[in-house]
Every structure is written in structure tokens, then in C-alpha cells.
């Protein structure tokens, strides 16, 4: 899966458990969950079929504001987002935008290197916790 700026990890648990774990992990780390959008439920409401696909919009002003101070346009990509989705083979995935790629996209990679490194480390830790096997 090679999509510029997108990091995807296969989950060792199903979509519901991955989504539940993500919600719990965000809360445990003190991040604000601004929205949880169930695209599959929306599709079903329109009479259309869609495999499990759930978007989480989350963040923390202390993390995102420095990026917007460097380039307000990055606000189009913030707060952060993570997508829990199931592919056609039945595998569950967690995908999110690489913060360094976002900074590069908005031309502030050099000025925000430490901020994006911190965000990247946090997202990687969350993703690992959410997608790992076991209870």
C-alpha cells in the first residue's frame, strides 16, 4: 500500500476491537476525540454497502498549534485523523497521515522538525498499541 504520506498498519484484531482500542488509547494519552465518523453506517443509511470504515478526528492544541503558527494552511490537515478500515480480504488496517509529510506539504518541514518528530513518535506508539495482538 503505497500512498504518499499515509502510514498503514495491519491490525491483529478486527475493526470493532481496533476502533475501541483506538478510542481508549486516545483517551489514555490525554488527546481530545473531536469526532468519530462511521462511514459504513452512513453508507448503509443511503442503501449502499461499505466494509467497516471508521474515521477518528483527534488532537491536542499544544501539538497542532505550533504547526499552524508556522503555516496556517496546515489547519486543513489538522486535527489529526486515523482511519480504521477493513480491506476486501477481511484484514483490518489503521491508517494515518505522516506528520512529517504534512509539514513538508505545507512547506514548514525544517521549521517544525521537532514538533513533527514528537507527533510521529506519539502516533507510532498509539498505532502499535492499537494494532497489536492479544487483549
mmCIF file with all atom_site columns, N, CA and C in Angstrom, residues 29-87:
data_model
loop_
_atom_site.group_PDB
_atom_site.id
_atom_site.type_symbol
_atom_site.label_atom_id
_atom_site.label_alt_id
_atom_site.label_comp_id
_atom_site.label_asym_id
_atom_site.label_entity_id
_atom_site.label_seq_id
_atom_site.pdbx_PDB_ins_code
_atom_site.Cartn_x
_atom_site.Cartn_y
_atom_site.Cartn_z
_atom_site.occupancy
_atom_site.B_iso_or_equiv
_atom_site.pdbx_formal_charge
_atom_site.auth_seq_id
_atom_site.auth_comp_id
_atom_site.auth_asym_id
_atom_site.auth_atom_id
_atom_site.pdbx_PDB_model_num
ATOM 1   N N  . UNK A 1 29 ? -4.061  8.791  26.551 1.00 0.00 ? 29 UNK A N  1
ATOM 2   C CA . UNK A 1 29 ? -2.939  9.690  26.284 1.00 0.00 ? 29 UNK A CA 1
ATOM 3   C C  . UNK A 1 29 ? -3.335  11.166 26.355 1.00 0.00 ? 29 UNK A C  1
ATOM 4   N N  . UNK A 1 30 ? -4.558  11.429 26.792 1.00 0.00 ? 30 UNK A N  1
ATOM 5   C CA . UNK A 1 30 ? -4.992  12.802 27.000 1.00 0.00 ? 30 UNK A CA 1
ATOM 6   C C  . UNK A 1 30 ? -5.300  13.579 25.737 1.00 0.00 ? 30 UNK A C  1
ATOM 7   N N  . UNK A 1 31 ? -5.558  12.863 24.636 1.00 0.00 ? 31 UNK A N  1
ATOM 8   C CA . UNK A 1 31 ? -5.902  13.536 23.391 1.00 0.00 ? 31 UNK A CA 1
ATOM 9   C C  . UNK A 1 31 ? -7.416  13.715 23.307 1.00 0.00 ? 31 UNK A C  1
ATOM 10  N N  . UNK A 1 32 ? -7.842  14.774 22.684 1.00 0.00 ? 32 UNK A N  1
ATOM 11  C CA . UNK A 1 32 ? -9.265  15.042 22.527 1.00 0.00 ? 32 UNK A CA 1
ATOM 12  C C  . UNK A 1 32 ? -9.781  14.353 21.274 1.00 0.00 ? 32 UNK A C  1
ATOM 13  N N  . UNK A 1 33 ? -10.841 13.581 21.423 1.00 0.00 ? 33 UNK A N  1
ATOM 14  C CA . UNK A 1 33 ? -11.507 12.974 20.271 1.00 0.00 ? 33 UNK A CA 1
ATOM 15  C C  . UNK A 1 33 ? -12.612 13.942 19.856 1.00 0.00 ? 33 UNK A C  1
ATOM 16  N N  . UNK A 1 34 ? -12.393 14.619 18.726 1.00 0.00 ? 34 UNK A N  1
ATOM 17  C CA . UNK A 1 34 ? -13.340 15.623 18.250 1.00 0.00 ? 34 UNK A CA 1
ATOM 18  C C  . UNK A 1 34 ? -14.510 14.997 17.511 1.00 0.00 ? 34 UNK A C  1
ATOM 19  N N  . UNK A 1 35 ? -14.251 13.912 16.799 1.00 0.00 ? 35 UNK A N  1
ATOM 20  C CA . UNK A 1 35 ? -15.307 13.262 16.023 1.00 0.00 ? 35 UNK A CA 1
ATOM 21  C C  . UNK A 1 35 ? -14.943 11.815 15.752 1.00 0.00 ? 35 UNK A C  1
ATOM 22  N N  . UNK A 1 36 ? -15.983 11.000 15.666 1.00 0.00 ? 36 UNK A N  1
ATOM 23  C CA . UNK A 1 36 ? -15.847 9.595  15.288 1.00 0.00 ? 36 UNK A CA 1
ATOM 24  C C  . UNK A 1 36 ? -16.927 9.368  14.239 1.00 0.00 ? 36 UNK A C  1
ATOM 25  N N  . UNK A 1 37 ? -16.498 9.105  13.017 1.00 0.00 ? 37 UNK A N  1
ATOM 26  C CA . UNK A 1 37 ? -17.420 9.021  11.890 1.00 0.00 ? 37 UNK A CA 1
ATOM 27  C C  . UNK A 1 37 ? -17.432 7.602  11.344 1.00 0.00 ? 37 UNK A C  1
ATOM 28  N N  . UNK A 1 38 ? -18.596 6.967  11.390 1.00 0.00 ? 38 UNK A N  1
ATOM 29  C CA . UNK A 1 38 ? -18.756 5.613  10.889 1.00 0.00 ? 38 UNK A CA 1
ATOM 30  C C  . UNK A 1 38 ? -19.240 5.701  9.441  1.00 0.00 ? 38 UNK A C  1
ATOM 31  N N  . UNK A 1 39 ? -18.289 5.638  8.508  1.00 0.00 ? 39 UNK A N  1
ATOM 32  C CA . UNK A 1 39 ? -18.623 5.744  7.090  1.00 0.00 ? 39 UNK A CA 1
ATOM 33  C C  . UNK A 1 39 ? -19.507 4.576  6.628  1.00 0.00 ? 39 UNK A C  1
ATOM 34  N N  . UNK A 1 40 ? -19.296 3.382  7.176  1.00 0.00 ? 40 UNK A N  1
ATOM 35  C CA . UNK A 1 40 ? -20.094 2.217  6.783  1.00 0.00 ? 40 UNK A CA 1
ATOM 36  C C  . UNK A 1 40 ? -21.551 2.415  7.195  1.00 0.00 ? 40 UNK A C  1
ATOM 37  N N  . UNK A 1 41 ? -21.777 2.979  8.373  1.00 0.00 ? 41 UNK A N  1
ATOM 38  C CA . UNK A 1 41 ? -23.149 3.247  8.816  1.00 0.00 ? 41 UNK A CA 1
ATOM 39  C C  . UNK A 1 41 ? -23.794 4.297  7.919  1.00 0.00 ? 41 UNK A C  1
ATOM 40  N N  . UNK A 1 42 ? -23.035 5.303  7.535  1.00 0.00 ? 42 UNK A N  1
ATOM 41  C CA . UNK A 1 42 ? -23.548 6.318  6.619  1.00 0.00 ? 42 UNK A CA 1
ATOM 42  C C  . UNK A 1 42 ? -23.916 5.722  5.273  1.00 0.00 ? 42 UNK A C  1
ATOM 43  N N  . UNK A 1 43 ? -23.074 4.837  4.792  1.00 0.00 ? 43 UNK A N  1
ATOM 44  C CA . UNK A 1 43 ? -23.354 4.170  3.518  1.00 0.00 ? 43 UNK A CA 1
ATOM 45  C C  . UNK A 1 43 ? -24.618 3.330  3.636  1.00 0.00 ? 43 UNK A C  1
ATOM 46  N N  . UNK A 1 44 ? -24.741 2.578  4.733  1.00 0.00 ? 44 UNK A N  1
ATOM 47  C CA . UNK A 1 44 ? -25.918 1.735  4.938  1.00 0.00 ? 44 UNK A CA 1
ATOM 48  C C  . UNK A 1 44 ? -27.189 2.586  4.972  1.00 0.00 ? 44 UNK A C  1
ATOM 49  N N  . UNK A 1 45 ? -27.094 3.764  5.589  1.00 0.00 ? 45 UNK A N  1
ATOM 50  C CA . UNK A 1 45 ? -28.235 4.670  5.641  1.00 0.00 ? 45 UNK A CA 1
ATOM 51  C C  . UNK A 1 45 ? -28.656 5.166  4.273  1.00 0.00 ? 45 UNK A C  1
ATOM 52  N N  . UNK A 1 46 ? -27.730 5.145  3.331  1.00 0.00 ? 46 UNK A N  1
ATOM 53  C CA . UNK A 1 46 ? -28.015 5.561  1.959  1.00 0.00 ? 46 UNK A CA 1
ATOM 54  C C  . UNK A 1 46 ? -28.326 4.354  1.064  1.00 0.00 ? 46 UNK A C  1
ATOM 55  N N  . UNK A 1 47 ? -28.419 3.165  1.695  1.00 0.00 ? 47 UNK A N  1
ATOM 56  C CA . UNK A 1 47 ? -28.719 1.965  0.932  1.00 0.00 ? 47 UNK A CA 1
ATOM 57  C C  . UNK A 1 47 ? -27.531 1.395  0.177  1.00 0.00 ? 47 UNK A C  1
ATOM 58  N N  . UNK A 1 48 ? -26.323 1.753  0.616  1.00 0.00 ? 48 UNK A N  1
ATOM 59  C CA . UNK A 1 48 ? -25.107 1.291  -0.049 1.00 0.00 ? 48 UNK A CA 1
ATOM 60  C C  . UNK A 1 48 ? -24.278 0.426  0.893  1.00 0.00 ? 48 UNK A C  1
ATOM 61  N N  . UNK A 1 49 ? -23.519 -0.477 0.329  1.00 0.00 ? 49 UNK A N  1
ATOM 62  C CA . UNK A 1 49 ? -22.665 -1.357 1.128  1.00 0.00 ? 49 UNK A CA 1
ATOM 63  C C  . UNK A 1 49 ? -21.252 -0.789 1.202  1.00 0.00 ? 49 UNK A C  1
ATOM 64  N N  . UNK A 1 50 ? -20.653 -0.848 2.370  1.00 0.00 ? 50 UNK A N  1
ATOM 65  C CA . UNK A 1 50 ? -19.264 -0.446 2.569  1.00 0.00 ? 50 UNK A CA 1
ATOM 66  C C  . UNK A 1 50 ? -18.709 -1.270 3.715  1.00 0.00 ? 50 UNK A C  1
ATOM 67  N N  . UNK A 1 51 ? -17.534 -1.862 3.483  1.00 0.00 ? 51 UNK A N  1
ATOM 68  C CA . UNK A 1 51 ? -16.879 -2.604 4.564  1.00 0.00 ? 51 UNK A CA 1
ATOM 69  C C  . UNK A 1 51 ? -16.627 -1.654 5.738  1.00 0.00 ? 51 UNK A C  1
ATOM 70  N N  . UNK A 1 52 ? -16.394 -2.198 6.939  1.00 0.00 ? 52 UNK A N  1
ATOM 71  C CA . UNK A 1 52 ? -16.144 -1.322 8.082  1.00 0.00 ? 52 UNK A CA 1
ATOM 72  C C  . UNK A 1 52 ? -15.089 -0.258 7.761  1.00 0.00 ? 52 UNK A C  1
ATOM 73  N N  . UNK A 1 53 ? -15.456 1.000  7.981  1.00 0.00 ? 53 UNK A N  1
ATOM 74  C CA . UNK A 1 53 ? -14.598 2.154  7.699  1.00 0.00 ? 53 UNK A CA 1
ATOM 75  C C  . UNK A 1 53 ? -14.979 3.242  8.694  1.00 0.00 ? 53 UNK A C  1
ATOM 76  N N  . UNK A 1 54 ? -14.094 3.508  9.647  1.00 0.00 ? 54 UNK A N  1
ATOM 77  C CA . UNK A 1 54 ? -14.411 4.463  10.699 1.00 0.00 ? 54 UNK A CA 1
ATOM 78  C C  . UNK A 1 54 ? -13.278 5.476  10.852 1.00 0.00 ? 54 UNK A C  1
ATOM 79  N N  . UNK A 1 55 ? -13.637 6.749  10.820 1.00 0.00 ? 55 UNK A N  1
ATOM 80  C CA . UNK A 1 55 ? -12.665 7.837  10.910 1.00 0.00 ? 55 UNK A CA 1
ATOM 81  C C  . UNK A 1 55 ? -12.694 8.458  12.299 1.00 0.00 ? 55 UNK A C  1
ATOM 82  N N  . UNK A 1 56 ? -11.509 8.666  12.860 1.00 0.00 ? 56 UNK A N  1
ATOM 83  C CA . UNK A 1 56 ? -11.352 9.331  14.148 1.00 0.00 ? 56 UNK A CA 1
ATOM 84  C C  . UNK A 1 56 ? -10.604 10.644 13.916 1.00 0.00 ? 56 UNK A C  1
ATOM 85  N N  . UNK A 1 57 ? -11.150 11.735 14.443 1.00 0.00 ? 57 UNK A N  1
ATOM 86  C CA . UNK A 1 57 ? -10.526 13.053 14.339 1.00 0.00 ? 57 UNK A CA 1
ATOM 87  C C  . UNK A 1 57 ? -10.144 13.457 15.756 1.00 0.00 ? 57 UNK A C  1
ATOM 88  N N  . UNK A 1 58 ? -8.855  13.682 15.979 1.00 0.00 ? 58 UNK A N  1
ATOM 89  C CA . UNK A 1 58 ? -8.377  13.883 17.347 1.00 0.00 ? 58 UNK A CA 1
ATOM 90  C C  . UNK A 1 58 ? -7.172  14.809 17.367 1.00 0.00 ? 58 UNK A C  1
ATOM 91  N N  . UNK A 1 59 ? -6.834  15.285 18.546 1.00 0.00 ? 59 UNK A N  1
ATOM 92  C CA . UNK A 1 59 ? -5.635  16.097 18.652 1.00 0.00 ? 59 UNK A CA 1
ATOM 93  C C  . UNK A 1 59 ? -5.465  16.740 20.004 1.00 0.00 ? 59 UNK A C  1
ATOM 94  N N  . UNK A 1 60 ? -4.552  17.693 19.995 1.00 0.00 ? 60 UNK A N  1
ATOM 95  C CA . UNK A 1 60 ? -4.170  18.414 21.194 1.00 0.00 ? 60 UNK A CA 1
ATOM 96  C C  . UNK A 1 60 ? -3.629  19.759 20.718 1.00 0.00 ? 60 UNK A C  1
ATOM 97  N N  . UNK A 1 61 ? -4.154  20.842 21.245 1.00 0.00 ? 61 UNK A N  1
ATOM 98  C CA . UNK A 1 61 ? -3.738  22.180 20.797 1.00 0.00 ? 61 UNK A CA 1
ATOM 99  C C  . UNK A 1 61 ? -2.243  22.419 20.994 1.00 0.00 ? 61 UNK A C  1
ATOM 100 N N  . UNK A 1 62 ? -1.657  21.830 22.032 1.00 0.00 ? 62 UNK A N  1
ATOM 101 C CA . UNK A 1 62 ? -0.221  22.029 22.260 1.00 0.00 ? 62 UNK A CA 1
ATOM 102 C C  . UNK A 1 62 ? 0.608   21.403 21.147 1.00 0.00 ? 62 UNK A C  1
ATOM 103 N N  . UNK A 1 63 ? 0.084   20.359 20.516 1.00 0.00 ? 63 UNK A N  1
ATOM 104 C CA . UNK A 1 63 ? 0.805   19.714 19.418 1.00 0.00 ? 63 UNK A CA 1
ATOM 105 C C  . UNK A 1 63 ? 0.548   20.372 18.080 1.00 0.00 ? 63 UNK A C  1
ATOM 106 N N  . UNK A 1 64 ? -0.707  20.696 17.811 1.00 0.00 ? 64 UNK A N  1
ATOM 107 C CA . UNK A 1 64 ? -1.068  21.219 16.498 1.00 0.00 ? 64 UNK A CA 1
ATOM 108 C C  . UNK A 1 64 ? -0.814  22.699 16.297 1.00 0.00 ? 64 UNK A C  1
ATOM 109 N N  . UNK A 1 65 ? -0.954  23.495 17.357 1.00 0.00 ? 65 UNK A N  1
ATOM 110 C CA . UNK A 1 65 ? -0.812  24.949 17.206 1.00 0.00 ? 65 UNK A CA 1
ATOM 111 C C  . UNK A 1 65 ? 0.553   25.367 16.671 1.00 0.00 ? 65 UNK A C  1
ATOM 112 N N  . UNK A 1 66 ? 1.664   24.787 17.146 1.00 0.00 ? 66 UNK A N  1
ATOM 113 C CA . UNK A 1 66 ? 2.963   25.196 16.587 1.00 0.00 ? 66 UNK A CA 1
ATOM 114 C C  . UNK A 1 66 ? 3.054   24.983 15.072 1.00 0.00 ? 66 UNK A C  1
ATOM 115 N N  . UNK A 1 67 ? 2.395   23.943 14.576 1.00 0.00 ? 67 UNK A N  1
ATOM 116 C CA . UNK A 1 67 ? 2.395   23.720 13.135 1.00 0.00 ? 67 UNK A CA 1
ATOM 117 C C  . UNK A 1 67 ? 1.597   24.809 12.428 1.00 0.00 ? 67 UNK A C  1
ATOM 118 N N  . UNK A 1 68 ? 0.463   25.181 13.006 1.00 0.00 ? 68 UNK A N  1
ATOM 119 C CA . UNK A 1 68 ? -0.354  26.234 12.391 1.00 0.00 ? 68 UNK A CA 1
ATOM 120 C C  . UNK A 1 68 ? 0.297   27.608 12.529 1.00 0.00 ? 68 UNK A C  1
ATOM 121 N N  . UNK A 1 69 ? 1.096   27.807 13.570 1.00 0.00 ? 69 UNK A N  1
ATOM 122 C CA . UNK A 1 69 ? 1.846   29.059 13.695 1.00 0.00 ? 69 UNK A CA 1
ATOM 123 C C  . UNK A 1 69 ? 2.881   29.165 12.585 1.00 0.00 ? 69 UNK A C  1
ATOM 124 N N  . UNK A 1 70 ? 3.423   28.021 12.180 1.00 0.00 ? 70 UNK A N  1
ATOM 125 C CA . UNK A 1 70 ? 4.419   28.002 11.105 1.00 0.00 ? 70 UNK A CA 1
ATOM 126 C C  . UNK A 1 70 ? 3.759   28.160 9.736  1.00 0.00 ? 70 UNK A C  1
ATOM 127 N N  . UNK A 1 71 ? 2.574   27.581 9.571  1.00 0.00 ? 71 UNK A N  1
ATOM 128 C CA . UNK A 1 71 ? 1.823   27.680 8.305  1.00 0.00 ? 71 UNK A CA 1
ATOM 129 C C  . UNK A 1 71 ? 0.356   27.420 8.609  1.00 0.00 ? 71 UNK A C  1
ATOM 130 N N  . UNK A 1 72 ? -0.423  28.484 8.601  1.00 0.00 ? 72 UNK A N  1
ATOM 131 C CA . UNK A 1 72 ? -1.843  28.324 8.937  1.00 0.00 ? 72 UNK A CA 1
ATOM 132 C C  . UNK A 1 72 ? -2.560  27.347 8.011  1.00 0.00 ? 72 UNK A C  1
ATOM 133 N N  . UNK A 1 73 ? -2.080  27.188 6.792  1.00 0.00 ? 73 UNK A N  1
ATOM 134 C CA . UNK A 1 73 ? -2.743  26.283 5.859  1.00 0.00 ? 73 UNK A CA 1
ATOM 135 C C  . UNK A 1 73 ? -2.735  24.837 6.324  1.00 0.00 ? 73 UNK A C  1
ATOM 136 N N  . UNK A 1 74 ? -1.827  24.472 7.235  1.00 0.00 ? 74 UNK A N  1
ATOM 137 C CA . UNK A 1 74 ? -1.796  23.098 7.728  1.00 0.00 ? 74 UNK A CA 1
ATOM 138 C C  . UNK A 1 74 ? -3.059  22.791 8.535  1.00 0.00 ? 74 UNK A C  1
ATOM 139 N N  . UNK A 1 75 ? -3.787  23.845 8.908  1.00 0.00 ? 75 UNK A N  1
ATOM 140 C CA . UNK A 1 75 ? -5.063  23.662 9.593  1.00 0.00 ? 75 UNK A CA 1
ATOM 141 C C  . UNK A 1 75 ? -6.067  22.857 8.776  1.00 0.00 ? 75 UNK A C  1
ATOM 142 N N  . UNK A 1 76 ? -5.890  22.784 7.466  1.00 0.00 ? 76 UNK A N  1
ATOM 143 C CA . UNK A 1 76 ? -6.761  21.947 6.626  1.00 0.00 ? 76 UNK A CA 1
ATOM 144 C C  . UNK A 1 76 ? -6.527  20.472 6.920  1.00 0.00 ? 76 UNK A C  1
ATOM 145 N N  . UNK A 1 77 ? -5.345  20.127 7.408  1.00 0.00 ? 77 UNK A N  1
ATOM 146 C CA . UNK A 1 77 ? -4.981  18.744 7.704  1.00 0.00 ? 77 UNK A CA 1
ATOM 147 C C  . UNK A 1 77 ? -5.023  18.416 9.193  1.00 0.00 ? 77 UNK A C  1
ATOM 148 N N  . UNK A 1 78 ? -5.337  19.397 10.006 1.00 0.00 ? 78 UNK A N  1
ATOM 149 C CA . UNK A 1 78 ? -5.437  19.190 11.454 1.00 0.00 ? 78 UNK A CA 1
ATOM 150 C C  . UNK A 1 78 ? -6.874  19.444 11.873 1.00 0.00 ? 78 UNK A C  1
ATOM 151 N N  . UNK A 1 79 ? -7.353  18.853 12.931 1.00 0.00 ? 79 UNK A N  1
ATOM 152 C CA . UNK A 1 79 ? -6.686  17.907 13.807 1.00 0.00 ? 79 UNK A CA 1
ATOM 153 C C  . UNK A 1 79 ? -6.275  16.636 13.045 1.00 0.00 ? 79 UNK A C  1
ATOM 154 N N  . UNK A 1 80 ? -5.508  15.831 13.762 1.00 0.00 ? 80 UNK A N  1
ATOM 155 C CA . UNK A 1 80 ? -5.051  14.570 13.187 1.00 0.00 ? 80 UNK A CA 1
ATOM 156 C C  . UNK A 1 80 ? -6.225  13.640 12.943 1.00 0.00 ? 80 UNK A C  1
ATOM 157 N N  . UNK A 1 81 ? -6.026  12.700 12.046 1.00 0.00 ? 81 UNK A N  1
ATOM 158 C CA . UNK A 1 81 ? -7.070  11.735 11.714 1.00 0.00 ? 81 UNK A CA 1
ATOM 159 C C  . UNK A 1 81 ? -6.466  10.337 11.650 1.00 0.00 ? 81 UNK A C  1
ATOM 160 N N  . UNK A 1 82 ? -7.282  9.369  12.015 1.00 0.00 ? 82 UNK A N  1
ATOM 161 C CA . UNK A 1 82 ? -6.902  7.960  11.855 1.00 0.00 ? 82 UNK A CA 1
ATOM 162 C C  . UNK A 1 82 ? -8.107  7.221  11.299 1.00 0.00 ? 82 UNK A C  1
ATOM 163 N N  . UNK A 1 83 ? -7.854  6.300  10.396 1.00 0.00 ? 83 UNK A N  1
ATOM 164 C CA . UNK A 1 83 ? -8.910  5.537  9.756  1.00 0.00 ? 83 UNK A CA 1
ATOM 165 C C  . UNK A 1 83 ? -8.744  4.062  10.099 1.00 0.00 ? 83 UNK A C  1
ATOM 166 N N  . UNK A 1 84 ? -9.796  3.472  10.644 1.00 0.00 ? 84 UNK A N  1
ATOM 167 C CA . UNK A 1 84 ? -9.851  2.028  10.875 1.00 0.00 ? 84 UNK A CA 1
ATOM 168 C C  . UNK A 1 84 ? -10.710 1.473  9.752  1.00 0.00 ? 84 UNK A C  1
ATOM 169 N N  . UNK A 1 85 ? -10.141 0.536  8.988  1.00 0.00 ? 85 UNK A N  1
ATOM 170 C CA . UNK A 1 85 ? -10.873 0.027  7.826  1.00 0.00 ? 85 UNK A CA 1
ATOM 171 C C  . UNK A 1 85 ? -10.537 -1.424 7.555  1.00 0.00 ? 85 UNK A C  1
ATOM 172 N N  . UNK A 1 86 ? -11.462 -2.066 6.872  1.00 0.00 ? 86 UNK A N  1
ATOM 173 C CA . UNK A 1 86 ? -11.292 -3.475 6.530  1.00 0.00 ? 86 UNK A CA 1
ATOM 174 C C  . UNK A 1 86 ? -11.178 -3.609 5.022  1.00 0.00 ? 86 UNK A C  1
ATOM 175 N N  . UNK A 1 87 ? -10.146 -4.308 4.566  1.00 0.00 ? 87 UNK A N  1
ATOM 176 C CA . UNK A 1 87 ? -9.950  -4.469 3.124  1.00 0.00 ? 87 UNK A CA 1
ATOM 177 C C  . UNK A 1 87 ? -10.788 -5.625 2.572  1.00 0.00 ? 87 UNK A C  1
#
